[in-house]
CSV table of C-alpha atoms in Angstrom, one decimal:
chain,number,residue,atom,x,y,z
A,92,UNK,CA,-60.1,177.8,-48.1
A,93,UNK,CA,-56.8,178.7,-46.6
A,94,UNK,CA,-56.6,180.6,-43.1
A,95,UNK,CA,-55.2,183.7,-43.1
A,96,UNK,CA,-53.4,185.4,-40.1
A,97,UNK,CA,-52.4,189.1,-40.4
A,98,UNK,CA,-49.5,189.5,-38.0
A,99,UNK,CA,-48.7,193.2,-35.7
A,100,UNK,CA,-46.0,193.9,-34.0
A,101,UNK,CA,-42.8,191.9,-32.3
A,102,UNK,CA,-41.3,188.2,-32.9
A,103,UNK,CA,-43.0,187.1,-31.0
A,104,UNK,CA,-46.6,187.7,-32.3
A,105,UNK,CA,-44.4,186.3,-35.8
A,106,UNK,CA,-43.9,183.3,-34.0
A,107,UNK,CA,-47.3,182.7,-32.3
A,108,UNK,CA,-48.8,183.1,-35.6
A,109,UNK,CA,-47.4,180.5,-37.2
A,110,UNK,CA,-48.9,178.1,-34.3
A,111,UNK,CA,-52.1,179.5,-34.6
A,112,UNK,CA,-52.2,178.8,-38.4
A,113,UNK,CA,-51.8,175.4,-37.1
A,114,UNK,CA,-54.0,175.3,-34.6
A,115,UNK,CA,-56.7,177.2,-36.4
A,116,UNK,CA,-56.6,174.3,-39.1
A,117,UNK,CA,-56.3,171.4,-37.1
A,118,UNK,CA,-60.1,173.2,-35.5
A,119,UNK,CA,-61.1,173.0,-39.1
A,120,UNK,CA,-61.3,176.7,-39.4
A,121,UNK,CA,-60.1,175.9,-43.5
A,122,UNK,CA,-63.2,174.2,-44.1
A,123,UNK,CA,-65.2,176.9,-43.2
A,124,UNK,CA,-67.1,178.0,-47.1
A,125,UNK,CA,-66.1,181.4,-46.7
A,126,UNK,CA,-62.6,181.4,-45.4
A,127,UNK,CA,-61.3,183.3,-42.0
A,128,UNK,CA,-59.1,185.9,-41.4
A,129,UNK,CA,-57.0,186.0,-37.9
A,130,UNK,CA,-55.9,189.4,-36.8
A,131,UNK,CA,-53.0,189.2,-33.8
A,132,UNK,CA,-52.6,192.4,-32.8
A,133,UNK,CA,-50.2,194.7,-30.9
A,134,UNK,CA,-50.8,196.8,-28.5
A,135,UNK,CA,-47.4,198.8,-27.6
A,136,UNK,CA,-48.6,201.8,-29.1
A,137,UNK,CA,-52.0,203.5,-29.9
A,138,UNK,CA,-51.1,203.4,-33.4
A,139,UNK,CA,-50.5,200.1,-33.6
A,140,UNK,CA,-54.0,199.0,-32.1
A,141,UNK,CA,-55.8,201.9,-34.6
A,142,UNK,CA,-53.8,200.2,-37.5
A,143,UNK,CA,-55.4,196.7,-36.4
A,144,UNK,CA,-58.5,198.5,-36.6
A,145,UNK,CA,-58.2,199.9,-39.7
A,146,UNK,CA,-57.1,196.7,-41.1
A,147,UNK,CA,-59.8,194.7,-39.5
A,148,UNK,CA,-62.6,197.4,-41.2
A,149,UNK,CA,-60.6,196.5,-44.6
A,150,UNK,CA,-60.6,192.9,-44.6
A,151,UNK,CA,-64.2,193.1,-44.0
A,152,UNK,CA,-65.0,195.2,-47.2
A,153,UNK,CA,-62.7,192.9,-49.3
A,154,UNK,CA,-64.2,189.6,-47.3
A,155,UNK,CA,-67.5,190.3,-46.7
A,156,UNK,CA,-68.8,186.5,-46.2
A,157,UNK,CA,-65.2,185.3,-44.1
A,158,UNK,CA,-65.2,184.9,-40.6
A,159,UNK,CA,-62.8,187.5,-38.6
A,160,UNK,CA,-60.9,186.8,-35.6
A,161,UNK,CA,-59.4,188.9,-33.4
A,162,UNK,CA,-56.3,188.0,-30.8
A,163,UNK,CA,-53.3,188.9,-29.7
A,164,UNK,CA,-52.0,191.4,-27.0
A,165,UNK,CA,-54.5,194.7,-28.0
A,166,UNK,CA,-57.3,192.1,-28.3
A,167,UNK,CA,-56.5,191.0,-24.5
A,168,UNK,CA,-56.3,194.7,-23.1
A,169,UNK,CA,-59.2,196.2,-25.0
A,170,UNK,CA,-61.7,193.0,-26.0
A,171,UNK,CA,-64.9,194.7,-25.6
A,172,UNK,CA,-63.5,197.2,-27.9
A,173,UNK,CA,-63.0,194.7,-30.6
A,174,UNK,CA,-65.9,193.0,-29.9
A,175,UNK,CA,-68.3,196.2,-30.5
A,176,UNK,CA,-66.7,196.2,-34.2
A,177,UNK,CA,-69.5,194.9,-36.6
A,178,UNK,CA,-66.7,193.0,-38.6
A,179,UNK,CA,-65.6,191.1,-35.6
A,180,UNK,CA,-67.2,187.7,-35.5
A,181,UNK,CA,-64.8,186.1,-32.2
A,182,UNK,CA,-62.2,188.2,-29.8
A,183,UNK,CA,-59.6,185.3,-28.0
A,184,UNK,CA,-57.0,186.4,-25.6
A,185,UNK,CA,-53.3,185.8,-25.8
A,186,UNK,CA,-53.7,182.2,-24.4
A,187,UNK,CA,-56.6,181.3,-25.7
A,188,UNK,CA,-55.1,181.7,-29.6
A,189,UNK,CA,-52.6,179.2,-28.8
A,190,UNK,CA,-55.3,176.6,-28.3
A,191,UNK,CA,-57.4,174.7,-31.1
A,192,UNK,CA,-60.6,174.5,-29.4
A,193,UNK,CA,-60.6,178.0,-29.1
A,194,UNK,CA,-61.2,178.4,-32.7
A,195,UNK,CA,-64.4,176.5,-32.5
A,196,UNK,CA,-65.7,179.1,-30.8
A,197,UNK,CA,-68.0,180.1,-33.8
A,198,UNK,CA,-71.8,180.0,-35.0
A,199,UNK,CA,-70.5,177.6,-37.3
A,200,UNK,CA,-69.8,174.8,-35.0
A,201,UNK,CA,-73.1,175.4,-33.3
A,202,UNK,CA,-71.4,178.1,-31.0
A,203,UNK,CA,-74.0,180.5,-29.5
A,204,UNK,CA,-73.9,183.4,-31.8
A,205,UNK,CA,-73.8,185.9,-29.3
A,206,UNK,CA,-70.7,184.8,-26.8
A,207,UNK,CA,-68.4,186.9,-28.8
A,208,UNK,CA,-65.4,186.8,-26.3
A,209,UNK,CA,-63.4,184.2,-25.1
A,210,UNK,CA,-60.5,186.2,-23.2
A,211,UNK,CA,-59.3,185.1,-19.6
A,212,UNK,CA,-57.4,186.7,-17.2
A,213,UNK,CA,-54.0,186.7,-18.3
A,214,UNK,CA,-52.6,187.1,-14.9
A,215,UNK,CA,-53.5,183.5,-13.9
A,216,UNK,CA,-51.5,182.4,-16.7
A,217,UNK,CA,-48.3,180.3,-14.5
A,218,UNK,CA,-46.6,178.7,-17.1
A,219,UNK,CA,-45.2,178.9,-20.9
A,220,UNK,CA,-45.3,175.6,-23.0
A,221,UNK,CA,-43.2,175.2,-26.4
A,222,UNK,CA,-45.1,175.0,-29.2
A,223,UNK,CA,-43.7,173.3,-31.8
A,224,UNK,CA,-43.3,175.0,-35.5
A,225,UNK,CA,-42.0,173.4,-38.7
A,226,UNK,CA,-41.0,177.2,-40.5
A,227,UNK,CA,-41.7,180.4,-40.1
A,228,UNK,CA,-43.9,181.4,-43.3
A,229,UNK,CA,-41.8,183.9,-45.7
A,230,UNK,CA,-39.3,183.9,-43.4
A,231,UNK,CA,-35.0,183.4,-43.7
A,232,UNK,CA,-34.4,183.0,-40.2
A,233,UNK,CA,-37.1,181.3,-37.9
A,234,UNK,CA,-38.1,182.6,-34.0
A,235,UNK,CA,-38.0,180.2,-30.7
A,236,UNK,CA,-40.5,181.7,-28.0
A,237,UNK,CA,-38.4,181.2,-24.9
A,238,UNK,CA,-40.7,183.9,-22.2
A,239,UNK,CA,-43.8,185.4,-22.1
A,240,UNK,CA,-44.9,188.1,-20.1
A,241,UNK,CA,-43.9,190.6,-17.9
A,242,UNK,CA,-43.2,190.9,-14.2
A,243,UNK,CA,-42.0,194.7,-14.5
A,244,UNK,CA,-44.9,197.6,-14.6
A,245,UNK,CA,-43.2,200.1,-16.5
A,246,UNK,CA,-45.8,203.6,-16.5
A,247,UNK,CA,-45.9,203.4,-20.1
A,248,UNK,CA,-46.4,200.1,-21.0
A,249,UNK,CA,-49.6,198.0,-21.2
A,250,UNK,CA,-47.9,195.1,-22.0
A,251,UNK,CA,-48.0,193.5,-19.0
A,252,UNK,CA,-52.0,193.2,-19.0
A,253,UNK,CA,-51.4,191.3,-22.4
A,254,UNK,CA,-49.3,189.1,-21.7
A,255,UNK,CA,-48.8,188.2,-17.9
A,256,UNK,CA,-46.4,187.5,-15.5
A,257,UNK,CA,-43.3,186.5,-16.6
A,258,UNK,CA,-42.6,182.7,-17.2
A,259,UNK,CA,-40.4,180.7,-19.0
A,260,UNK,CA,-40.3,177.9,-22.0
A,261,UNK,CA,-38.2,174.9,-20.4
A,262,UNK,CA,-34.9,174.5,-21.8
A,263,UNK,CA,-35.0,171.4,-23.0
A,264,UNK,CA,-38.5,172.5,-25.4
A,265,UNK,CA,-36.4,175.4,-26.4
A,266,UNK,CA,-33.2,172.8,-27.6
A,267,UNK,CA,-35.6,170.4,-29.2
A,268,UNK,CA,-37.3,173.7,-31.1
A,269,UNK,CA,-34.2,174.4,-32.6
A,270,UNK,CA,-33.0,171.0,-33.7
A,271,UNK,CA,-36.0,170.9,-35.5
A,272,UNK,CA,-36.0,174.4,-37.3
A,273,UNK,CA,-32.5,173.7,-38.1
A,274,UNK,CA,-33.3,170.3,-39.2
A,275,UNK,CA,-35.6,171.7,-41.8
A,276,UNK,CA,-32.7,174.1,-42.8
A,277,UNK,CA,-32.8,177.3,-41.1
A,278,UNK,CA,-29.5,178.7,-40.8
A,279,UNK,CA,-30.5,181.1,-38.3
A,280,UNK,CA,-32.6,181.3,-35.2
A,281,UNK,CA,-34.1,184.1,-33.0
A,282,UNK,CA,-34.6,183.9,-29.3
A,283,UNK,CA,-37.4,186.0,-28.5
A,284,UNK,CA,-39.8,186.7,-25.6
A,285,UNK,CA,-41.5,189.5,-24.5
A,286,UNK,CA,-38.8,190.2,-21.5
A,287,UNK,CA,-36.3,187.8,-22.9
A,288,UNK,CA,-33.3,189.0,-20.0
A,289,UNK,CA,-35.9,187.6,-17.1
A,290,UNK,CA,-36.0,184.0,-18.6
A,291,UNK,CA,-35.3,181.0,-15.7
A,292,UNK,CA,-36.3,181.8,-12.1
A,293,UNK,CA,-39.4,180.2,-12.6
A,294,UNK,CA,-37.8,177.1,-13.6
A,295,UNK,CA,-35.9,174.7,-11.8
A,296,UNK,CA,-32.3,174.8,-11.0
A,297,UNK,CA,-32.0,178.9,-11.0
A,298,UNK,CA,-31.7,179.2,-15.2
A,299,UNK,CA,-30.6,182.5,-16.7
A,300,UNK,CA,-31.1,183.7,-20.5
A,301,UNK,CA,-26.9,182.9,-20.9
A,302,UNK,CA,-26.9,179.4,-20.0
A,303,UNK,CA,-29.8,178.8,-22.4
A,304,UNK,CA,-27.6,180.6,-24.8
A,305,UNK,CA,-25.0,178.3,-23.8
A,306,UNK,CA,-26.8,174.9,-23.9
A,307,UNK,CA,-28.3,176.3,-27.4
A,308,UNK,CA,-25.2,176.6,-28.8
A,309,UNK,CA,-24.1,172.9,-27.2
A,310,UNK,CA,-26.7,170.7,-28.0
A,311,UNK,CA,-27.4,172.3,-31.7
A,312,UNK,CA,-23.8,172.3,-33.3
A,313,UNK,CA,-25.5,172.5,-36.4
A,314,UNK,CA,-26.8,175.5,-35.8
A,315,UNK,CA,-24.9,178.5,-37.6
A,316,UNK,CA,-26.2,181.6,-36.4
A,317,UNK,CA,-28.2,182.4,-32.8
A,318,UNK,CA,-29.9,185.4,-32.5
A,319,UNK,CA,-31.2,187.4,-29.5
A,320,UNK,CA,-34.4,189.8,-29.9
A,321,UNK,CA,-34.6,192.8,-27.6
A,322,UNK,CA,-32.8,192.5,-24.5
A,323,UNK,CA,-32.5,194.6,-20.8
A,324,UNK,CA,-29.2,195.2,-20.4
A,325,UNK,CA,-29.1,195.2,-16.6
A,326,UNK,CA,-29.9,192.4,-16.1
A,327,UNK,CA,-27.3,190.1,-18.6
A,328,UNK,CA,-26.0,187.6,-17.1
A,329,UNK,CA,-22.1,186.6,-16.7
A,330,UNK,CA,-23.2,183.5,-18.9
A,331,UNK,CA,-24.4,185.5,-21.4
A,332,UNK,CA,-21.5,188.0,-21.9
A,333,UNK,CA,-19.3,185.3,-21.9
A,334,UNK,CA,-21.2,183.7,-24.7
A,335,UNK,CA,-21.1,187.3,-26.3
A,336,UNK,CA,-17.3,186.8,-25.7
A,337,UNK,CA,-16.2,183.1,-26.8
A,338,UNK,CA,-19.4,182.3,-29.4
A,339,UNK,CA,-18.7,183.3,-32.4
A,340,UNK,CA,-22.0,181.7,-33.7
A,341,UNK,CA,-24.0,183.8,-31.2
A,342,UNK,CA,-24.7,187.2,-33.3
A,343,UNK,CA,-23.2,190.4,-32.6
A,344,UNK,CA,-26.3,192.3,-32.6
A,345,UNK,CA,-27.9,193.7,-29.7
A,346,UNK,CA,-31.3,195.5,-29.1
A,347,UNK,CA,-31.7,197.3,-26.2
A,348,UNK,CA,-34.9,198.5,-24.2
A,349,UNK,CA,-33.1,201.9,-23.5
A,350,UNK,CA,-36.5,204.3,-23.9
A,351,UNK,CA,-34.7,207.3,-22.6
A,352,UNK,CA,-31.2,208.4,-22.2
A,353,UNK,CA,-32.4,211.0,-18.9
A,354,UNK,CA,-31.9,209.9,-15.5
A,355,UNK,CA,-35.1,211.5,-14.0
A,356,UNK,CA,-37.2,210.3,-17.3
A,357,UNK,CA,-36.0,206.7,-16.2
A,358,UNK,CA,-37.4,207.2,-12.9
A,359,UNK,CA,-40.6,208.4,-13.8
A,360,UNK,CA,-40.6,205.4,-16.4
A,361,UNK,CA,-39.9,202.7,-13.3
A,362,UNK,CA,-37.1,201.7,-15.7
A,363,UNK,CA,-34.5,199.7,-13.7
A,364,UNK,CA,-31.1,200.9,-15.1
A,365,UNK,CA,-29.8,204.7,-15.0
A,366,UNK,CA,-28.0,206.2,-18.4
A,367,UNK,CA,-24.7,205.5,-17.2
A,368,UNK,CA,-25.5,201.3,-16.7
A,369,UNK,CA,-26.2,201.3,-20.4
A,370,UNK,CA,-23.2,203.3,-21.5
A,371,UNK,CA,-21.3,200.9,-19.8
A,372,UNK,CA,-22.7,197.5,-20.6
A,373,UNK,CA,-21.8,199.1,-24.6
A,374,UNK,CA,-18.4,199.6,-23.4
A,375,UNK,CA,-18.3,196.5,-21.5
A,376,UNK,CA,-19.9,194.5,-24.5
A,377,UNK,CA,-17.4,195.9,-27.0
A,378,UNK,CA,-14.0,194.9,-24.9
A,379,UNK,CA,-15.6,191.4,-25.3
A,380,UNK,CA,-16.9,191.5,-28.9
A,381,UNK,CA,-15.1,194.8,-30.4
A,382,UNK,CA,-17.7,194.0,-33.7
A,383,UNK,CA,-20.4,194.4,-31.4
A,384,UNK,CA,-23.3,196.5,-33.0
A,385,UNK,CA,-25.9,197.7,-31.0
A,386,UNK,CA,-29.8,199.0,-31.6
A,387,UNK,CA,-32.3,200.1,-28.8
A,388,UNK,CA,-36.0,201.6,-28.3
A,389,UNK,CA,-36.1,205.2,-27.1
A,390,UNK,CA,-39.3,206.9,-26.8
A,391,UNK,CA,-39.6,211.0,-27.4
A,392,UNK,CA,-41.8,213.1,-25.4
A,393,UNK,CA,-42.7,211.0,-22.4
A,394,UNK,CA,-44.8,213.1,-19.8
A,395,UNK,CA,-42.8,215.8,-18.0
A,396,UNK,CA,-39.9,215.5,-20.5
A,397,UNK,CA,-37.8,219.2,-20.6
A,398,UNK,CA,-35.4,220.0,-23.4
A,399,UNK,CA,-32.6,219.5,-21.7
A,400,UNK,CA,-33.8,215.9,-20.9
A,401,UNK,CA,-34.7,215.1,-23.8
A,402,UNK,CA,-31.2,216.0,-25.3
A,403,UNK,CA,-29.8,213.4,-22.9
A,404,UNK,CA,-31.4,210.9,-25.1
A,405,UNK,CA,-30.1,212.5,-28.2
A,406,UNK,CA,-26.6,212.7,-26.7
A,407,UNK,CA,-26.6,208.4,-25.6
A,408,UNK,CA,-27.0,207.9,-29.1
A,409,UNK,CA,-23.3,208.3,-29.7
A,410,UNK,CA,-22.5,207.4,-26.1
A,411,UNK,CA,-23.7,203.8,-26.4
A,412,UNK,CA,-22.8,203.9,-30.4
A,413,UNK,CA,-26.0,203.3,-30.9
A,414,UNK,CA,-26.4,202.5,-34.9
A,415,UNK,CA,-30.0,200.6,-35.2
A,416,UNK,CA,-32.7,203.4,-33.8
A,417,UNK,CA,-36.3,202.4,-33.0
A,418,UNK,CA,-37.9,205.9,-32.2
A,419,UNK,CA,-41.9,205.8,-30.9
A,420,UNK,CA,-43.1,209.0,-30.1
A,421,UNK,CA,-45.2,208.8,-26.8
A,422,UNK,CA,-48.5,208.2,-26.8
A,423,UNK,CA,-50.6,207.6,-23.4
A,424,UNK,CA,-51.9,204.4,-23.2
A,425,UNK,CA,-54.9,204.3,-21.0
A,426,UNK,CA,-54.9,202.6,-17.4
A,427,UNK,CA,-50.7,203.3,-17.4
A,428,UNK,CA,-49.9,205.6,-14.7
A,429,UNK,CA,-47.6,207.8,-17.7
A,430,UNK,CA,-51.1,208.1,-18.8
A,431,UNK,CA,-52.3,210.4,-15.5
A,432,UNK,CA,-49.0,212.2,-15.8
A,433,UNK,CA,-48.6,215.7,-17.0
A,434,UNK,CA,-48.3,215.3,-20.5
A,435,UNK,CA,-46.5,216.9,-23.2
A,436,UNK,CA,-48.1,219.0,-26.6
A,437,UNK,CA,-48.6,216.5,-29.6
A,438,UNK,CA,-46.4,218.8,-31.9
A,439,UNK,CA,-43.8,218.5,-29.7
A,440,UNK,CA,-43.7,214.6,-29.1
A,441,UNK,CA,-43.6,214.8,-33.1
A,442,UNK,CA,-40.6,217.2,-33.3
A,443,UNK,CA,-38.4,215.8,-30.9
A,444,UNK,CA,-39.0,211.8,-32.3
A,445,UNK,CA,-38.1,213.7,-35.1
A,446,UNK,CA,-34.9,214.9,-34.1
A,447,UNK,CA,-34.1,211.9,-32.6
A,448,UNK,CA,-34.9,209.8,-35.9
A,449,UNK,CA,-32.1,212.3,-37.7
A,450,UNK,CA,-29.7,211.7,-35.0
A,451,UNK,CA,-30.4,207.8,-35.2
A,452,UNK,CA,-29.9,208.1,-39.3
A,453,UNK,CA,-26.3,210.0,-38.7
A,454,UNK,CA,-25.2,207.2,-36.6
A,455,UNK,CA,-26.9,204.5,-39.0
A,456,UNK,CA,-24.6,206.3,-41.8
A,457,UNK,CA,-21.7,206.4,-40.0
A,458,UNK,CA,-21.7,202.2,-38.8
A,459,UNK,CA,-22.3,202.1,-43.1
A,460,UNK,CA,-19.6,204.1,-44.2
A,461,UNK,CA,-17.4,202.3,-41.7
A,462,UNK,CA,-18.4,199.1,-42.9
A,463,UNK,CA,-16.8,199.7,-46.3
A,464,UNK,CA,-13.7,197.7,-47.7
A,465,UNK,CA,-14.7,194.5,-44.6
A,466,UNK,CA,-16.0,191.0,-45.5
A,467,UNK,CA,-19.2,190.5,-44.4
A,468,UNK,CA,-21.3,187.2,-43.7
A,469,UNK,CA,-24.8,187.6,-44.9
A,470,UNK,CA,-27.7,185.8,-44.7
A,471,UNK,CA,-29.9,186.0,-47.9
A,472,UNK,CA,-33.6,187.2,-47.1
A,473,UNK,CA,-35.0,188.3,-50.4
A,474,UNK,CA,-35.2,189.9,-53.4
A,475,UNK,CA,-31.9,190.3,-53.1
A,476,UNK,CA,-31.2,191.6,-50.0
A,477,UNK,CA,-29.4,190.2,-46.8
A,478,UNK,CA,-28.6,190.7,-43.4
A,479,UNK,CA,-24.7,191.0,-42.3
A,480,UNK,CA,-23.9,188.9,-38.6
A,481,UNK,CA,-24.6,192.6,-37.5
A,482,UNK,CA,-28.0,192.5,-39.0
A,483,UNK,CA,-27.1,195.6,-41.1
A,484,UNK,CA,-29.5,195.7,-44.8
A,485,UNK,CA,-27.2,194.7,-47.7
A,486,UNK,CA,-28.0,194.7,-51.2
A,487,UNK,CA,-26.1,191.6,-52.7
A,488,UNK,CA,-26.4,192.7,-56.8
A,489,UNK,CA,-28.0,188.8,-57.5
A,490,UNK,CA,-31.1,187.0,-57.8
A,491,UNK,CA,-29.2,183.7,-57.9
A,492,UNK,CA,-28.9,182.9,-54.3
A,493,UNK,CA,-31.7,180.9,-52.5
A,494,UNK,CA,-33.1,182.5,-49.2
A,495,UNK,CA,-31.7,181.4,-45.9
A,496,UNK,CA,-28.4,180.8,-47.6
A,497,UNK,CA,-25.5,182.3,-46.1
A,498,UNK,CA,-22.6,184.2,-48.1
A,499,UNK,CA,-19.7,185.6,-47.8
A,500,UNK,CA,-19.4,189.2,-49.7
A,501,UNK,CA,-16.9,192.3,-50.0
A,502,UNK,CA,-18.7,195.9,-48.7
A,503,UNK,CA,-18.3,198.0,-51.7
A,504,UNK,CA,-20.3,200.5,-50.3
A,505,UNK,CA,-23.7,201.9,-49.5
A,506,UNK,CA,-26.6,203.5,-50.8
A,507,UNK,CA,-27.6,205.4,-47.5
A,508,UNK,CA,-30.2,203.1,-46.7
A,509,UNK,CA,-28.7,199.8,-46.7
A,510,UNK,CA,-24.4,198.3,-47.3
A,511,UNK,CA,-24.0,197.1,-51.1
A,512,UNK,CA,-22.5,193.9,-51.3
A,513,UNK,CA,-19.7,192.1,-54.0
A,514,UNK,CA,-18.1,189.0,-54.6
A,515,UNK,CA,-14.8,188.8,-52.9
A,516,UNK,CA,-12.4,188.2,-55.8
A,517,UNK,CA,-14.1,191.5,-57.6
């Protein structure tokens, strides 16, 4: 039987999931009578461990005889939590699921039945390798891990404890990655990493995240479109806004880990940029690239948060032009110092994320309507649907066009939820 991985969170965890497929099968995990099912999970939110959870308790009832695994970065911060679940049969940490032995680790390769957890310390982790992946399963565009890890201790983030200290993929793994996806068609690729902006010091000859863009973009001419996951503005690189500037293949879509547009919030957050760096960088960005879109992460109702803070987030919205909105309502993650903080009523944290998801759906609107009459590029995903150079939904009124194919339509319009796409000479 097959092995089946159920995949949480970023693109990262997309990515890593496709080499655990591999590695799970080269274990011999498919030969196993009753099948497996591998759960990498994400632990940014409470939420999105309980969902894990929840899905873990499902597969269970509708597999009763398959063997569950459970990785990934809420498995590594909360094993023992995992591994007091009935349905779990094996709990490996976020280095150990990149591994094949690791998958052995079962009663059914004469494994001791009862050593449940194979999750090290994370922290010792020093360096990053490249994996190499053929395609990204269901996917248009295909992710390159390029970092992992963390060196930042944000109060609201666990993260860290997941996934390390930060360290970097070498650049030369990263090129031949690419070559490869593109050589088995992919039109577009995504850089991702879990604090993508810190990628190089670790390596030799003092690398930053734009001169991998650079060298990308040099050695893979065939490559159409380069991507960037989510970013921290401060700390771009002059490399990388000039690659923003002069790259026309590098994507005009940029996500930002804002998480709140208040001063004071930032502080208490140990964020490392103040409202008026990230207004800036926008403006800066779009003298360079004036078709610059931009997204970010805020979160609502961090601990100590007043109204009048909180409207400083609503108001950076339209500072930064701010058109793709990822909104998480706090919630305290435990052993974060946000966590010890004063924190704020439960129906309040809902209200204000959502008031800040209505002031995130004007602005999505408005970068719709204003897309109307232009000629978009678009890379067909599915069912129809596409993303512009912008990554903005279209609909493209066809089921003739082959996924990971890139078109060129008119913007007729839009539906409110995504643009609606035409043939040119219509």
């Amino acid at each position: 039987m097959a092995v089946e991985v159920v995949t949480f969170g970023c693109r990262l965890n997309t990515y890593e999931s496709e080499v655990m497929k591999r590695e799970a099968d080269e274990a011999g995990l498919g030969t196993l009578e009753n099948g497996a099912i591998i759960f990498n999970t994400c632990a940014v939110t409470a939420e999105a461990v309980r969902q894990a959870r929840q899905a873990i308790r499902k597969a269970r009832r509708d597999n009763p005889e398959a063997r569950i695994i459970v990785t990934g970065c809420a498995a590594q911060t909360g094993a023992d939590d995992f591994a007091a679940m009935d349905e779990v049969d094996l709990v490996l940490g976020n280095e150990e699921k990149l591994k094949s032995n690791s998958y052995r680790m079962l009663p059914d390769f004469g494994v001791n039945q009862f050593e449940k957890v194979r999750v090290n310390d994370i922290m010792e982790v020093r360096e990053t390798a490249s994996h190499m992946v053929d395609a990204i399963e269901g996917r248009a565009r295909a992710f390159v891990q390029v970092q992992n890890g963390c060196d930042h201790r944000c109060t609201f983030c666990i993260i860290p404890y997941g996934r390390g200290n930060s360290r970097s993929v070498p650049m030369g793994g990263v090129v031949e990655q690419v070559k490869r996806l593109v050589g088995n068609g992919y039109a577009e690729v995504v850089l991702t990493g879990v604090d993508m902006t810190s990628y190089g010091p670790d390596l030799p000859g003092n690398l930053r995240l734009g001169k991998l863009v650079k060298t990308v973009l040099s050695q893979v001419p065939d490559l159409q479109r380069l991507r960037l996951s989510s970013i921290d503005s401060i700390e771009a690189d002059e490399d990388l806004m000039e690659a923003l500037a002069n790259e026309k293949r590098l994507m005009p879509h940029l996500h930002l880990s804002l998480q709140s547009g208040d001063n004071m919030i930032l502080k208490r957050m140990k964020r490392r940029h103040l409202r008026d760096d990230s207004i800036r960088f926008c403006e800066d960005v779009r003298k360079l690239r004036p078709d610059a879109v931009f997204g970010a992460d805020i979160i609502a109702g961090f601990p100590t948060e007043t109204e009048e803070m909180f409207q400083n987030s609503i108001r950076i919205v339209e500072e930064c032009g701010l058109s793709h909105l990822h909104v998480f309502p706090y919630s305290p993650r435990e052993g974060t110092p946000a966590a010890r903080m004063p924190q704020l009523r439960r129906e309040v944290i809902k209200e204000r994320a959502a008031r800040l998801r209505v002031a995130g759906d004007a602005a999505y609107r408005l970068h719709l309507e204003n897309l109307k009459g232009t000629v978009q590029n678009i890379l067909v995903e599915r069912d129809g649907l596409g993303r512009t150079e912008g990554f903005t939904l279209t609909g493209l009124n066809t089921d003739d066009l082959s996924a990971g194919q890139i078109v060129s339509r008119m913007i007729s319009g839009h539906d409110g939820d995504k643009l609606l796409a035409v043939p040119q000479n219509i």
